[in-house]
Coordinates of C-alpha atoms and ligand atoms in Angstrom, one line a residue:
M1162 CA 0.0 0.0 0.0
P1163 CA 1.6 3.3 -1.0
G1164 CA 2.1 6.0 1.7
M1165 CA 0.0 9.1 1.5
M1166 CA 2.5 11.9 1.8
M1167 CA 3.5 14.6 -0.6
Q1168 CA 5.8 13.5 -3.4
S1169 CA 8.1 16.6 -3.0
Q1170 CA 11.3 16.1 -5.0
L1171 CA 14.6 16.2 -3.0
T1172 CA 16.5 18.8 -5.0
L1173 CA 19.1 21.5 -4.3
T1174 CA 16.6 24.0 -5.4
E1175 CA 14.8 23.5 -2.1
V1176 CA 18.1 24.4 -0.3
M1177 CA 18.1 27.7 -2.2
R1178 CA 14.4 28.4 -1.6
H1179 CA 14.7 27.6 2.1
A1180 CA 17.8 29.8 2.6
Q1181 CA 16.2 32.7 0.7
A1182 CA 13.0 32.4 2.8
N1183 CA 14.6 32.1 6.2
F1184 CA 18.1 33.4 6.1
A1185 CA 18.1 36.2 3.6
D1186 CA 20.5 38.2 5.7
S1187 CA 23.1 35.5 6.5
E1188 CA 26.4 36.3 5.0
I1189 CA 28.8 34.9 2.5
V1190 CA 32.3 36.3 2.9
S1191 CA 35.0 35.6 0.3
I1192 CA 38.5 36.4 -0.8
T1193 CA 38.9 36.7 -4.5
A1194 CA 41.7 37.9 -6.7
D1195 CA 39.8 41.0 -7.9
N1196 CA 38.0 41.8 -4.7
P1197 CA 40.0 40.8 -1.6
Q1198 CA 37.2 41.3 0.9
H1199 CA 33.9 40.5 -0.7
R1200 CA 30.8 40.3 1.5
Y1201 CA 27.2 39.9 0.7
T1202 CA 24.0 38.1 1.9
Y1203 CA 22.4 34.9 0.9
S1204 CA 19.6 37.0 -0.6
E1205 CA 22.1 38.7 -3.0
A1206 CA 23.9 35.5 -3.7
F1207 CA 20.7 33.7 -4.9
E1208 CA 19.5 36.7 -6.9
R1209 CA 22.8 36.6 -8.7
S1210 CA 22.4 32.8 -9.2
A1211 CA 19.1 33.7 -10.9
Q1212 CA 20.8 36.3 -13.1
L1213 CA 23.4 33.7 -14.0
A1214 CA 20.7 31.1 -14.8
H1215 CA 19.3 33.7 -17.3
A1216 CA 22.7 34.3 -18.7
L1217 CA 23.3 30.6 -19.2
Q1218 CA 20.0 30.3 -21.1
K1219 CA 21.1 33.2 -23.3
L1220 CA 24.4 31.4 -24.0
G1221 CA 22.3 28.5 -25.2
A1222 CA 22.9 26.1 -22.4
A1223 CA 20.3 23.3 -22.5
P1224 CA 19.2 20.9 -19.7
G1225 CA 21.8 18.3 -19.0
D1226 CA 24.7 20.4 -20.4
R1227 CA 27.9 20.2 -18.5
I1228 CA 29.2 23.5 -17.4
G1229 CA 32.8 23.3 -16.3
T1230 CA 34.4 25.4 -13.6
L1231 CA 38.1 26.0 -12.9
A1232 CA 37.8 28.1 -9.8
W1233 CA 38.8 28.6 -6.2
N1234 CA 36.4 28.8 -3.3
D1235 CA 34.6 32.1 -3.6
Y1236 CA 31.1 33.7 -4.0
R1237 CA 31.1 33.4 -7.8
H1238 CA 31.8 29.7 -7.7
F1239 CA 29.0 29.4 -5.1
E1240 CA 26.6 31.2 -7.5
L1241 CA 27.6 28.8 -10.2
Y1242 CA 26.8 25.8 -8.0
Y1243 CA 23.2 26.8 -7.7
A1244 CA 22.6 28.5 -11.0
T1245 CA 23.7 25.4 -12.9
S1246 CA 22.3 22.6 -10.8
C1247 CA 19.0 24.2 -10.1
S1248 CA 18.3 25.1 -13.7
G1249 CA 18.9 21.5 -14.8
L1250 CA 22.5 21.9 -15.9
V1251 CA 25.4 19.9 -14.5
C1252 CA 28.0 21.8 -12.4
H1253 CA 31.3 20.1 -13.5
T1254 CA 34.0 21.2 -11.1
I1255 CA 37.5 20.7 -12.5
N1256 CA 40.7 20.4 -10.5
P1257 CA 43.1 23.0 -11.9
R1258 CA 46.1 21.4 -10.3
L1259 CA 45.9 18.5 -12.6
F1260 CA 48.4 18.1 -15.5
P1261 CA 47.1 19.8 -18.7
E1262 CA 46.7 16.4 -20.4
Q1263 CA 44.4 15.3 -17.7
I1264 CA 42.3 18.5 -17.8
T1265 CA 42.0 18.1 -21.6
Y1266 CA 40.9 14.5 -21.1
I1267 CA 38.3 15.4 -18.4
V1268 CA 36.8 18.3 -20.4
E1269 CA 36.5 16.2 -23.5
H1270 CA 35.1 13.2 -21.7
A1271 CA 32.5 15.4 -19.9
E1272 CA 31.8 17.2 -23.2
D1273 CA 31.7 20.5 -21.3
R1274 CA 29.8 23.3 -23.2
W1275 CA 31.1 26.3 -21.3
L1276 CA 34.0 26.8 -19.0
F1277 CA 33.9 29.3 -16.2
I1278 CA 37.4 30.1 -15.1
D1279 CA 39.3 32.3 -12.6
P1280 CA 41.5 34.8 -14.3
M1281 CA 44.7 33.0 -13.1
F1282 CA 43.7 30.0 -15.2
V1283 CA 43.5 31.9 -18.4
P1284 CA 47.0 31.0 -19.6
L1285 CA 46.4 27.3 -18.8
L1286 CA 43.2 27.3 -20.9
E1287 CA 44.8 29.3 -23.7
A1288 CA 47.3 26.5 -24.2
L1289 CA 44.6 23.9 -24.3
A1290 CA 41.7 25.7 -26.1
D1291 CA 42.5 24.2 -29.5
R1292 CA 42.0 20.7 -28.2
L1293 CA 38.7 21.4 -26.3
G1294 CA 36.3 20.7 -29.2
T1295 CA 33.1 20.6 -27.2
V1296 CA 33.6 23.9 -25.5
R1297 CA 31.5 26.7 -27.0
G1298 CA 33.2 29.5 -25.0
Y1299 CA 34.8 30.7 -21.8
V1300 CA 33.5 33.0 -19.1
I1301 CA 36.2 34.7 -16.9
L1302 CA 35.1 35.0 -13.3
T1303 CA 35.8 38.7 -12.8
D1304 CA 34.5 42.2 -13.6
S1305 CA 35.3 44.4 -16.6
D1306 CA 38.0 46.3 -14.8
H1307 CA 40.0 43.1 -14.2
M1308 CA 39.3 41.3 -17.5
P1309 CA 42.7 39.9 -18.8
D1310 CA 43.8 40.2 -22.4
T1311 CA 43.3 36.8 -23.8
S1312 CA 43.4 34.8 -27.0
L1313 CA 40.6 32.5 -25.8
P1314 CA 37.8 32.3 -28.3
D1315 CA 34.2 33.3 -27.5
V1316 CA 35.2 34.8 -24.2
H1317 CA 32.8 36.7 -21.8
C1318 CA 33.2 38.6 -18.6
Y1319 CA 31.2 37.1 -15.8
E1320 CA 30.0 40.4 -14.3
E1321 CA 29.0 41.7 -17.7
L1322 CA 27.0 38.6 -18.4
L1323 CA 25.1 39.0 -15.1
A1324 CA 24.5 42.7 -15.4
L1325 CA 20.9 43.6 -16.4
Q1326 CA 19.6 40.0 -16.1
P1327 CA 16.5 39.7 -14.0
T1328 CA 17.1 38.7 -10.4
R1329 CA 14.3 36.1 -10.4
F1330 CA 14.3 32.9 -12.3
D1331 CA 11.5 30.5 -12.9
W1332 CA 13.5 27.5 -11.5
P1333 CA 12.2 24.3 -13.2
Q1334 CA 10.6 21.5 -11.1
L1335 CA 13.3 19.0 -11.5
D1336 CA 13.0 15.3 -10.8
E1337 CA 15.2 14.4 -7.9
S1338 CA 17.1 11.9 -10.0
T1339 CA 18.3 14.7 -12.3
A1340 CA 22.1 15.1 -12.4
A1341 CA 23.3 18.1 -10.4
A1342 CA 27.1 17.9 -10.4
L1343 CA 30.0 16.1 -11.8
C1344 CA 33.5 15.5 -10.3
Y1345 CA 36.3 13.4 -11.7
T1346 CA 38.5 11.4 -9.5
S1347 CA 42.0 10.1 -10.2
G1348 CA 41.8 8.0 -7.1
T1349 CA 41.7 4.8 -9.1
T1350 CA 43.9 3.3 -11.8
G1351 CA 43.6 4.4 -15.5
N1352 CA 42.0 7.6 -16.7
P1353 CA 40.2 9.9 -14.3
K1354 CA 36.6 8.8 -13.8
G1355 CA 33.5 11.0 -13.5
V1356 CA 31.1 10.7 -10.6
L1357 CA 27.7 12.1 -11.5
Y1358 CA 25.8 13.3 -8.5
S1359 CA 22.0 13.5 -8.5
H1360 CA 20.0 16.1 -6.7
R1361 CA 18.6 13.4 -4.4
A1362 CA 22.0 12.1 -3.5
M1363 CA 23.3 15.6 -2.8
L1364 CA 20.3 16.5 -0.6
L1365 CA 20.3 13.3 1.4
H1366 CA 24.1 13.6 1.8
T1367 CA 23.6 17.2 3.0
Y1368 CA 21.3 15.9 5.8
G1369 CA 24.0 13.3 6.6
V1370 CA 26.6 16.1 6.9
L1371 CA 24.4 18.1 9.2
L1372 CA 23.7 15.4 11.8
P1373 CA 24.6 16.2 15.4
D1374 CA 27.4 13.6 15.5
V1375 CA 28.7 14.8 12.2
F1376 CA 29.3 18.5 11.3
A1377 CA 26.5 19.5 13.6
L1378 CA 26.2 22.9 12.0
Q1379 CA 24.0 25.6 13.5
S1380 CA 22.8 29.0 12.4
H1381 CA 25.3 30.8 14.7
D1382 CA 28.3 28.9 13.1
A1383 CA 30.7 30.6 10.7
V1384 CA 32.0 27.8 8.4
L1385 CA 35.2 27.8 6.5
P1386 CA 35.7 25.1 3.8
V1387 CA 39.4 24.9 3.2
V1388 CA 38.8 21.9 1.0
P1389 CA 38.5 23.2 -2.6
M1390 CA 35.1 23.6 -4.2
F1391 CA 36.5 21.5 -7.1
H1392 CA 37.1 18.6 -4.8
V1393 CA 33.8 16.7 -4.2
N1394 CA 31.8 20.0 -3.8
A1395 CA 33.9 21.1 -0.9
W1396 CA 32.6 18.1 1.1
A1397 CA 29.0 19.5 0.5
I1398 CA 29.6 22.5 2.8
P1399 CA 28.2 24.9 0.2
Y1400 CA 24.9 22.9 0.4
A1401 CA 24.9 22.3 4.1
V1402 CA 25.6 25.8 5.3
P1403 CA 22.6 27.4 3.6
V1404 CA 20.3 24.8 5.1
V1405 CA 21.0 26.1 8.6
G1406 CA 21.7 29.7 7.6
A1407 CA 25.2 29.8 9.0
K1408 CA 27.8 32.3 7.7
L1409 CA 29.9 30.8 4.9
V1410 CA 33.5 32.0 4.7
L1411 CA 35.4 31.2 1.4
P1412 CA 39.2 31.5 1.3
G1413 CA 39.8 32.1 -2.4
P1414 CA 43.1 31.1 -4.0
R1415 CA 45.4 31.3 -1.0
M1416 CA 43.9 28.5 1.1
G1417 CA 47.3 26.9 1.8
C1418 CA 48.6 30.0 3.4
G1419 CA 48.6 29.9 7.2
E1420 CA 48.6 33.7 7.5
T1421 CA 45.6 34.2 5.1
L1422 CA 43.6 31.6 6.9
T1423 CA 44.4 33.0 10.3
R1424 CA 43.4 36.6 9.4
L1425 CA 40.3 35.4 7.7
M1426 CA 39.2 33.2 10.6
Q1427 CA 39.9 35.9 13.2
R1428 CA 38.1 38.6 11.2
E1429 CA 35.0 36.5 10.4
K1430 CA 35.0 34.7 13.8
V1431 CA 35.0 31.2 12.1
T1432 CA 33.8 28.5 14.4
I1433 CA 34.3 25.4 12.3
A1434 CA 36.7 24.7 9.4
A1435 CA 37.3 21.6 7.2
G1436 CA 40.3 20.5 5.2
V1437 CA 43.1 17.9 4.6
P1438 CA 45.9 17.5 7.1
T1439 CA 48.4 19.5 5.0
V1440 CA 46.4 22.8 5.4
W1441 CA 46.2 22.3 9.1
L1442 CA 50.0 21.8 9.4
A1443 CA 50.4 25.1 7.5
L1444 CA 48.0 26.9 9.8
L1445 CA 49.4 25.4 13.0
K1446 CA 52.9 26.3 11.9
Y1447 CA 51.9 29.9 11.3
L1448 CA 50.1 30.2 14.7
R1449 CA 53.1 28.6 16.5
E1450 CA 55.7 30.8 14.9
N1451 CA 53.7 34.0 15.4
D1452 CA 52.4 33.1 18.9
D1453 CA 48.9 33.6 17.6
T1454 CA 45.5 31.8 18.0
I1455 CA 42.0 31.9 16.7
A1456 CA 39.7 32.5 19.6
S1457 CA 36.4 31.8 17.8
L1458 CA 37.5 28.4 16.4
D1459 CA 35.7 25.5 18.1
R1460 CA 36.4 22.5 15.9
V1461 CA 38.1 21.4 12.7
V1462 CA 37.2 18.5 10.5
V1463 CA 40.2 16.7 9.0
G1464 CA 39.8 14.2 6.2
G1465 CA 41.1 13.2 2.8
S1466 CA 44.1 11.5 4.5
A1467 CA 44.8 10.0 7.9
C1468 CA 45.0 12.7 10.5
P1469 CA 48.2 12.5 12.6
W1470 CA 47.9 12.7 16.4
S1471 CA 50.3 15.7 16.4
I1472 CA 47.6 17.8 14.7
M1473 CA 44.9 16.8 17.1
E1474 CA 47.1 17.4 20.1
E1475 CA 48.4 20.8 19.0
F1476 CA 44.9 22.1 18.1
E1477 CA 43.6 21.0 21.4
Q1478 CA 46.4 21.9 23.8
R1479 CA 47.5 25.3 22.3
H1480 CA 44.2 26.5 20.8
G1481 CA 41.3 24.6 22.6
V1482 CA 40.1 23.4 19.3
Y1483 CA 38.6 19.9 18.9
T1484 CA 39.6 17.8 15.8
H1485 CA 37.2 15.5 14.2
H1486 CA 38.7 12.8 12.0
A1487 CA 36.5 11.9 8.9
W1488 CA 36.8 9.5 6.0
G1489 CA 35.1 9.6 2.6
M1490 CA 35.7 9.7 -1.1
T1491 CA 34.6 11.3 -4.3
E1492 CA 32.4 8.3 -5.1
M1493 CA 30.6 8.8 -1.7
S1494 CA 29.8 12.5 -2.2
P1495 CA 32.1 12.3 0.0
L1496 CA 30.9 11.5 3.5
G1497 CA 31.5 8.0 4.8
T1498 CA 32.5 8.1 8.4
F1499 CA 32.9 10.8 11.1
N1500 CA 34.6 10.7 14.4
P1501 CA 32.3 12.3 17.0
R1502 CA 33.4 14.1 20.1
V1503 CA 34.7 11.5 22.6
A1504 CA 33.2 11.9 26.0
G1505 CA 35.5 13.4 28.6
S1506 CA 34.9 10.3 30.8
V1507 CA 36.8 8.1 28.3
P1508 CA 40.4 7.4 29.6
A1509 CA 43.1 9.4 27.7
G1510 CA 44.8 6.4 26.1
E1511 CA 41.5 4.9 24.9
A1512 CA 40.3 8.3 23.6
R1513 CA 43.5 8.8 21.6
S1514 CA 43.2 5.4 19.8
L1515 CA 39.5 6.0 19.2
R1516 CA 40.2 9.5 17.7
L1517 CA 42.9 8.2 15.4
K1518 CA 40.3 6.0 13.8
Q1519 CA 38.3 7.4 10.9
G1520 CA 35.0 7.3 12.9
R1521 CA 31.6 5.8 12.6
A1522 CA 29.4 5.5 9.5
A1523 CA 27.0 8.4 9.0
F1524 CA 23.4 7.3 8.9
G1525 CA 22.9 6.5 5.2
V1526 CA 26.2 4.7 4.7
E1527 CA 26.5 1.0 5.2
M1528 CA 30.0 -0.5 5.5
R1529 CA 31.5 -4.0 5.5
I1530 CA 35.0 -5.5 5.2
V1531 CA 35.5 -8.6 3.1
D1532 CA 38.3 -11.1 2.5
E1533 CA 39.7 -12.0 -1.0
Q1534 CA 36.7 -14.3 -1.6
G1535 CA 34.3 -11.5 -0.9
Q1536 CA 33.3 -13.1 2.5
S1537 CA 32.3 -10.6 5.2
L1538 CA 34.9 -10.3 8.0
P1539 CA 34.1 -9.8 11.7
R1540 CA 33.6 -6.3 13.1
D1541 CA 36.1 -6.9 15.9
G1542 CA 38.6 -4.1 15.3
V1543 CA 41.3 -6.7 14.4
A1544 CA 40.3 -8.5 11.2
Y1545 CA 41.1 -6.3 8.2
G1546 CA 39.9 -6.5 4.6
A1547 CA 38.6 -4.7 1.6
L1548 CA 36.3 -1.9 2.6
Q1549 CA 33.0 -1.9 0.8
V1550 CA 30.1 0.6 1.1
R1551 CA 26.6 1.2 -0.1
G1552 CA 23.9 3.9 0.3
P1553 CA 21.9 6.5 -1.5
W1554 CA 24.9 8.9 -2.0
V1555 CA 27.3 6.2 -3.2
C1556 CA 28.3 6.1 -6.9
E1557 CA 26.7 3.2 -8.8
R1558 CA 28.4 3.7 -12.2
Y1559 CA 31.0 6.1 -13.4
Y1560 CA 30.0 8.7 -15.9
R1561 CA 29.7 7.3 -19.4
A1562 CA 30.9 3.8 -18.2
D1563 CA 29.2 0.8 -19.7
E1564 CA 29.5 -1.3 -16.6
S1565 CA 28.3 -0.9 -13.0
A1566 CA 31.0 0.1 -10.5
L1567 CA 29.5 -2.3 -8.0
T1568 CA 30.3 -5.9 -6.9
A1569 CA 27.9 -8.6 -8.1
D1570 CA 26.1 -8.3 -4.8
G1571 CA 25.7 -4.5 -5.0
W1572 CA 28.5 -3.0 -2.9
F1573 CA 31.0 -0.3 -3.9
D1574 CA 34.6 -1.4 -3.3
T1575 CA 36.5 1.7 -1.9
G1576 CA 40.0 0.4 -2.7
D1577 CA 40.8 1.0 1.0
V1578 CA 41.7 -1.7 3.5
A1579 CA 40.2 -1.4 7.0
T1580 CA 39.1 -2.8 10.3
I1581 CA 35.7 -2.1 11.8
D1582 CA 35.2 -2.6 15.5
A1583 CA 32.2 -3.7 17.5
R1584 CA 31.1 -0.1 18.0
G1585 CA 31.3 0.6 14.3
Y1586 CA 34.6 2.5 14.4
L1587 CA 36.5 2.3 11.1
G1588 CA 40.3 2.1 11.0
I1589 CA 41.9 2.5 7.6
T1590 CA 45.0 0.4 7.5
D1591 CA 46.1 0.3 3.8
R1592 CA 45.0 0.8 0.3
T1593 CA 44.6 -1.6 -2.6
K1594 CA 44.3 1.1 -5.3
D1595 CA 47.6 2.0 -6.7
V1596 CA 47.6 5.7 -6.0
I1597 CA 49.4 8.1 -3.7
K1598 CA 47.7 11.0 -1.9
S1599 CA 49.9 14.1 -1.5
G1600 CA 48.4 17.1 0.1
G1601 CA 44.9 15.9 -0.6
E1602 CA 45.5 15.3 -4.3
W1603 CA 46.1 12.0 -6.1
I1604 CA 49.3 10.9 -7.9
S1605 CA 49.1 7.7 -10.1
S1606 CA 51.9 5.3 -9.2
I1607 CA 51.3 3.5 -12.5
E1608 CA 51.8 6.5 -14.7
L1609 CA 55.1 7.3 -12.9
E1610 CA 56.2 3.7 -13.3
N1611 CA 55.3 3.6 -16.9
F1612 CA 57.4 6.7 -17.6
A1613 CA 60.3 5.3 -15.6
M1614 CA 60.2 2.1 -17.7
T1615 CA 60.8 4.2 -20.8
L1616 CA 64.2 5.4 -19.5
D1617 CA 67.4 3.7 -20.8
G1618 CA 68.8 1.1 -18.5
V1619 CA 65.6 0.6 -16.4
S1620 CA 64.6 -3.1 -16.1
E1621 CA 61.7 -2.7 -13.7
A1622 CA 60.3 0.2 -11.7
A1623 CA 57.8 0.6 -8.8
V1624 CA 56.4 3.7 -7.1
I1625 CA 55.0 3.6 -3.6
G1626 CA 53.7 6.3 -1.2
I1627 CA 55.8 6.9 1.9
A1628 CA 54.4 8.9 4.8
H1629 CA 55.5 12.5 4.7
E1630 CA 55.2 15.0 7.5
K1631 CA 53.9 17.9 5.4
W1632 CA 52.1 16.2 2.5
A1633 CA 50.8 13.1 4.2
E1634 CA 52.4 10.9 1.5
R1635 CA 55.0 11.4 -1.2
P1636 CA 56.0 9.1 -4.0
L1637 CA 59.2 7.0 -3.8
L1638 CA 60.6 5.4 -6.9
L1639 CA 62.4 2.1 -6.9
V1640 CA 64.3 1.0 -9.9
V1641 CA 65.9 -2.3 -10.9
P1642 CA 68.7 -1.5 -13.4
K1643 CA 69.3 -3.6 -16.4
P1644 CA 72.4 -5.8 -16.1
G1645 CA 75.5 -3.6 -16.7
A1646 CA 73.5 -0.3 -16.7
D1647 CA 75.1 2.5 -14.8
L1648 CA 72.2 4.5 -13.6
D1649 CA 72.2 7.8 -11.8
T1650 CA 69.2 8.4 -9.5
G1651 CA 69.4 12.2 -9.9
A1652 CA 69.3 11.9 -13.7
I1653 CA 66.3 9.5 -13.4
L1654 CA 64.3 12.0 -11.3
A1655 CA 65.3 14.9 -13.5
A1656 CA 63.9 13.0 -16.6
F1657 CA 60.4 13.3 -15.1
G1658 CA 60.6 17.1 -15.6
G1659 CA 57.9 18.2 -18.1
Q1660 CA 56.5 14.7 -18.4
V1661 CA 54.3 14.9 -15.4
A1662 CA 53.0 17.6 -13.1
K1663 CA 55.9 19.0 -11.0
W1664 CA 54.3 17.8 -7.7
W1665 CA 54.0 14.3 -9.1
I1666 CA 57.8 13.9 -9.5
P1667 CA 59.0 11.3 -6.9
D1668 CA 61.0 12.8 -4.0
D1669 CA 63.6 10.1 -4.1
C1670 CA 64.8 7.2 -6.2
I1671 CA 66.5 4.0 -4.9
L1672 CA 68.3 1.4 -7.0
V1673 CA 67.5 -2.1 -6.0
G1674 CA 68.5 -5.6 -7.1
E1675 CA 65.0 -6.9 -7.3
L1676 CA 61.4 -6.1 -6.4
P1677 CA 59.0 -8.4 -4.6
H1678 CA 56.3 -10.0 -6.7
T1679 CA 52.9 -11.7 -6.1
A1680 CA 52.1 -15.2 -7.2
T1681 CA 50.6 -13.8 -10.4
G1682 CA 53.9 -11.9 -11.2
K1683 CA 52.7 -8.4 -10.3
I1684 CA 54.9 -6.2 -8.1
S1685 CA 53.7 -6.7 -4.6
K1686 CA 53.2 -3.1 -3.3
R1687 CA 52.2 -4.5 0.1
D1688 CA 55.5 -6.3 0.5
L1689 CA 57.3 -3.3 -0.8
R1690 CA 55.6 -1.0 1.7
E1691 CA 56.5 -3.4 4.5
Q1692 CA 60.2 -3.7 3.3
L1693 CA 60.4 0.1 3.4
A1694 CA 58.6 0.7 6.6
D1695 CA 61.7 2.2 8.1
Y1696 CA 62.6 4.4 5.1
R1697 CA 63.1 8.1 5.9
W1698 CA 63.1 10.9 3.4
P1699 CA 66.6 12.2 2.8
A1700 CA 65.5 15.8 3.5
E1701 CA 62.1 17.4 4.0
A1702 CA 60.8 17.4 0.4
D1703 CA 59.0 20.5 -0.7
V1704 CA 56.9 20.7 -3.9
Ligands
AMP52 P1 39.0 11.3 -2.7 O1 38.1 10.6 -3.6 O2 40.1 12.1 -3.5 O3 38.3 12.1 -1.7 O4 39.9 10.3 -1.9 C1 39.3 9.3 -1.2 C2 40.3 8.4 -0.6 O5 41.2 9.2 0.3 C3 39.8 7.3 0.3 O6 39.4 6.2 -0.4 C4 41.1 7.0 1.2 O7 42.0 6.2 0.5 C5 41.7 8.4 1.4 N1 41.1 9.0 2.6 C6 40.1 9.9 2.8 N2 40.0 10.2 4.1 C7 40.9 9.5 4.8 C8 41.2 9.4 6.2 N3 40.6 10.1 7.1 N4 42.2 8.5 6.5 C9 42.9 7.8 5.6 N5 42.6 7.8 4.2 C10 41.6 8.7 3.8

């Protein structure tokens, strides 16, 4: 028997409507290149989203078109999120840190129609434009005073496009299964893969993010996403914050700068901030060296890579800030688990080991660990296996892929290896996917190995991630020389220059007599990681 409740669709348009109706005066504060201290209200933001939706229609954008963005966290990017998704277009956020070849691949694969780009990415796009066949034109995210000279074809100025457009838009009644956003991940082997989020998934995920034992946002919070808006929709913060009417603080291009973050947080009285460990190291270093603190800051959320205890300890002891450890992935919108505040009554040692875990599944996410035969393993905190998930905000199929991304029995294999204890706490112990995460961004071991194998005198090559104080992980290259070859490790590393992004180049190279192999003849990364457990970087690498 069907239920008898309204069939309202779960769409992001409802977030916008709700925020406009209830929190018109709440603020969005941003740093941008052309306007270092921009401040306006939700009401103005959504009026401008309406203007942008009109402008997109005039540009000929049709429902389902992918609109690409190469932009930092600021108010114009926020307007794009809503103008595109709520008018039936797909907001395709692109990571500008990727190597040009990858950006070209992603834009072509997504068949983006228009690219909205920050002025600093104009030279990057000028070099690629000839190859971007599906792109009809470019919109530079700035005003007419700051428009750069450019050879880009069909180029528009964002503020000129918006000017004179009506501030109301007749938002379409979208079905909740309509695609809202697209984000490519390099966190698996092969070419980057697109995860196509639906409105329904985004909205349910937003509820998950807001739960009391998750981000627990409230209207009096001031929220700073230091995670980029091109990385899984900045962990859904631009959707969650307007639901509760909190202040949204957007750091613009200098989000890795401790001083910028400190000033912004102090000025805007930020209460909660979220980002990968590397940004917190930069912030803590700045605060330590300048004997400063951020009085308003109550808690930070750390995810994307394992959070070291030193970060939690320094935040708490020097600044009275609680650190929540979280785990997720692009394919999960990204929320998977969240480590709630541990009660004060829990003994210190126990609290520490609990907090170093990645936390408990948010309601909406189901998790299991399995052995190599796909059999479920016990949730005893000891047994470890491949971590699989399912739920309404988990990817079922990659964009334009013929095959499902799920196991035969309907689970998504995360490529992570983990334990789960009896209370549901997840502990990530390893990774089966052959990738390295440096400062929150992926590096493909396989691509580095493939290039190393093209060098004279190299018989076999392997790249593994080694823990790094600043970047969480950095790539280490191991090379087996051909018999009689006289290889120079410095020359091997130098050969990577111009072949891969600079920050992908391994920080060290070791010549070895042989590499460990599995029974099927593949290099055993697990054994290699074990063999190199005591390896230490020659000097603090900086990229
Ligand atoms: P991404 O899709 O780029 O967000 O990366 C997701 C992957 O990052 C996960 O599958 C993990 O391998 C890794 N990851 C994310 N959060 C954590 C964490 N808290 N601890 C350890 N690894 C993490």
